[in-house]
Amino acid sequence: MTPLHRNRMKRGALRRKARDISVVLVVLVCATVGIWTWDTSPTSAFLPPETRFLKLETEEEVKRIPTALNTESKKSYSSATPFVNKEETNEDSTDNKDTEEYEEKQVEGVNVSKTHQGMTSIIEEKRLEQVEHEVLVSEPNKTPTSEETKLKQVNHEVTASEDERTKTTHIEETHSDPERNEQFVAKKDDVSTSTARIPIQACNYAKGKWVVDNHRPLYSGSHCKQWLASMWACRLMQRTDFAFERLRWQPKDCSMEEFEGSKFLRRMQNKTLAFVGDSLGRQQFQSMMCMITGGKERLDVLDVGPEFGFVTPEGGGRPNGWAYRFPETNTTVLYHWSSTLCDIQPLNISDPLTEHAMHLDRPPAFLRQYLHKIDVLVMNTGHHWNRGKLNGNRWVMHLNGVPNTNKKLAALGNAKNFTIHSTVSWVSSQLPHHQGLKAFYRSLSPRHFVGGEWNTGGSCNNTTPMSIGKEVLQEESSDYSAGHAVKGTGVKLLDITALSHIRDEGHISRFSLTASKGVQDCLHWCLPGVPDTWNEILFAMM
Ligand SMILES: *[C@@H]1O[C@H](CO)[C@@H](O)[C@H](O)[C@H]1NC(C)=O
Ligand SMILES: *[C@@H]1O[C@H](CO)[C@@H](O)[C@H](O)[C@H]1NC(C)=O
Ligand SMILES: *[C@@H]1O[C@H](CO)[C@@H](O)[C@H](O)[C@H]1NC(C)=O
Ligand SMILES: *[C@@H]1O[C@H](CO)[C@@H](O)[C@H](O)[C@H]1NC(C)=O
Ligand SMILES: *[C@@H]1O[C@H](CO)[C@@H](O)[C@H](O)[C@H]1NC(C)=O
Ligand SMILES: *[C@@H]1O[C@H](CO)[C@@H](O)[C@H](O)[C@H]1NC(C)=O
């Protein structure tokens, strides 16, 4: 051992001794202070102020906690509520990439699914949540492989077809068609619809204005977790203005029966209400579930999806619908995903990348199969009629069972109009065979992108209600196609286009849970919100 070493050891020992002494000193001081303060202050003085980390109950706080907590709460509900689990996807979102990228994403997607089936870490959950807000390129309930493609497409939102856009912008335009006032009068020369004369609506609920009502909203957007997808619950987002939740639709010159969950259930005893359509139809469905329950958790409500063929596809993915039954009145409320309201069939079942026949002249298979079990039917379509979605889904228009060769019909606006007419007319023709069936076609839900599209910086920043207009006075629907399609049929028009058009502040806008920067959702609505009104009108018309 060299002297240098010995010296070092000595210094080390000294340092240790000094440290020991200081530790003893610190302990002594602390103990003294502790004993001294014991009498004068309670123990809580030593705890962090107001244990705020343990309480996260107010909406304000829940809202501020980002994805991790929301993910937790989502997880805890996911077994009871399929719509808040990972299959939750912004299905109106799409952008179609070239084939190569499409297939690459598909491969990735398979792994997403596998991950989810095993242990899921927070990071994975977050990723899935991201996926949740992304795209659906094709219809659900296909093979897992193509199903997962949808989940992986990292694009957002919708592009409406050309004609749709035009229609929305010209929404206040009135159409002077003398026939239109006789909307619910059977057409004399129409033999395809064997409906008797239908009484003229006493009240046109589409006319009226929005008024502030402190009895709104009908449920809490932060509490209706069992039925409301978090991606549509603006209370869980950064949004801070909620004046829009307090608006009630006041029809002109007539009163509208107040919605009450218990009244609804009693009226619907032993009955089934079915929403069939795209994601806006799904919003209306979730809104209805929240309205019936008042946003309260209902563990007694039964999941009866399998009775309507709604099962989670093998390998995960989203079922093509949900059905719930309220046992006290035996009332069923369901939603079936049918974005274009026509029949879609794979051309080669054994090929996961098969093209699909999109039968413009055939109603969705679901309706043909289950119409006899439905008492109130609400259909809609609209925003999926664009080239991007059709190509991405590999849908090929068919007519009379063969690929369509009619160039005029091939134009998307015409194809959509044709299909709406065709499906509405078919449902109407079925009414005489289904005692008590009430069928509604819900008109187009307007979109409000300003200064671009969903993928080109379009936005809907306005937060002041009724900036666009104060009331709706027009007699005719702003959705000309829908109004025309129901005319002379037994199907009623649930006309919500114009009244929703003046509520541009009610969209998700930039507040979504997971949207990428600069991407806004000016298509879907915050819930509670505008779709609640659609249901109030539906209830009044039922
Ligand atoms: C899944 O991930 C693994 C690596 O974790 C990768 O080797 C594979 O190519 C991915 N795709 C599929 C379809 O398994
Ligand atoms: C529930 O309603 C259906 C008709 O929708 C009926 O067939 C069934 O018997 C009812 N069940 C009960 C338990 O009342
Ligand atoms: C509902 O169905 C049950 C069982 O079929 C029946 O006893 C009851 O009377 C029905 N109620 C109504 C209002 O139809
Ligand atoms: C259907 O797809 C499978 C798998 O890709 C393929 O082997 C088969 O030849 C296809 N059948 C037809 C009729 O194209
Ligand atoms: C929509 O389709 C119906 C029935 O095919 C047709 O009578 C009507 O003219 C069409 N409307 C437009 C705007 O193309
Ligand atoms: C809306 O707000 C975003 C930023 O949040 C901005 O980039 C965009 O230009 C705004 N749009 C309009 C029309 O003012």
PDB file of N, CA and C in Angstrom, residues 141 304-311 320 366 370:
ATOM      1  N   ASN A 141     -66.877  -6.039 -40.746  1.00  0.00           N
ATOM      2  CA  ASN A 141     -67.343  -7.403 -40.856  1.00  0.00           C
ATOM      3  C   ASN A 141     -66.790  -8.114 -42.077  1.00  0.00           C
ATOM      4  N   VAL A 304     -77.919  -7.635 -27.020  1.00  0.00           N
ATOM      5  CA  VAL A 304     -78.597  -8.663 -27.808  1.00  0.00           C
ATOM      6  C   VAL A 304     -78.115  -8.647 -29.251  1.00  0.00           C
ATOM      7  N   GLY A 305     -76.903  -8.145 -29.468  1.00  0.00           N
ATOM      8  CA  GLY A 305     -76.320  -8.071 -30.797  1.00  0.00           C
ATOM      9  C   GLY A 305     -76.449  -9.355 -31.605  1.00  0.00           C
ATOM     10  N   PRO A 306     -76.109 -10.514 -31.005  1.00  0.00           N
ATOM     11  CA  PRO A 306     -76.176 -11.753 -31.787  1.00  0.00           C
ATOM     12  C   PRO A 306     -77.552 -12.047 -32.384  1.00  0.00           C
ATOM     13  N   GLU A 307     -78.625 -11.547 -31.746  1.00  0.00           N
ATOM     14  CA  GLU A 307     -79.966 -11.766 -32.311  1.00  0.00           C
ATOM     15  C   GLU A 307     -80.133 -11.086 -33.673  1.00  0.00           C
ATOM     16  N   PHE A 308     -79.235 -10.135 -33.936  1.00  0.00           N
ATOM     17  CA  PHE A 308     -79.308  -9.412 -35.213  1.00  0.00           C
ATOM     18  C   PHE A 308     -78.046  -9.628 -36.043  1.00  0.00           C
ATOM     19  N   GLY A 309     -77.328 -10.670 -35.691  1.00  0.00           N
ATOM     20  CA  GLY A 309     -76.136 -11.011 -36.467  1.00  0.00           C
ATOM     21  C   GLY A 309     -74.934 -10.132 -36.182  1.00  0.00           C
ATOM     22  N   PHE A 310     -74.978  -9.373 -35.091  1.00  0.00           N
ATOM     23  CA  PHE A 310     -73.842  -8.518 -34.774  1.00  0.00           C
ATOM     24  C   PHE A 310     -72.851  -9.278 -33.895  1.00  0.00           C
ATOM     25  N   VAL A 311     -71.801  -9.741 -34.489  1.00  0.00           N
ATOM     26  CA  VAL A 311     -70.773 -10.428 -33.723  1.00  0.00           C
ATOM     27  C   VAL A 311     -69.418  -9.860 -34.112  1.00  0.00           C
ATOM     28  N   ASN A 320     -70.660  -5.356 -37.146  1.00  0.00           N
ATOM     29  CA  ASN A 320     -71.327  -4.411 -38.046  1.00  0.00           C
ATOM     30  C   ASN A 320     -72.591  -3.816 -37.452  1.00  0.00           C
ATOM     31  N   PHE A 366     -79.088  -6.670 -44.486  1.00  0.00           N
ATOM     32  CA  PHE A 366     -79.580  -6.614 -43.106  1.00  0.00           C
ATOM     33  C   PHE A 366     -81.069  -6.279 -43.072  1.00  0.00           C
ATOM     34  N   TYR A 370     -83.883  -8.658 -41.480  1.00  0.00           N
ATOM     35  CA  TYR A 370     -84.390  -8.350 -40.138  1.00  0.00           C
ATOM     36  C   TYR A 370     -85.550  -7.357 -40.088  1.00  0.00           C
TER      37      TYR A 370
END
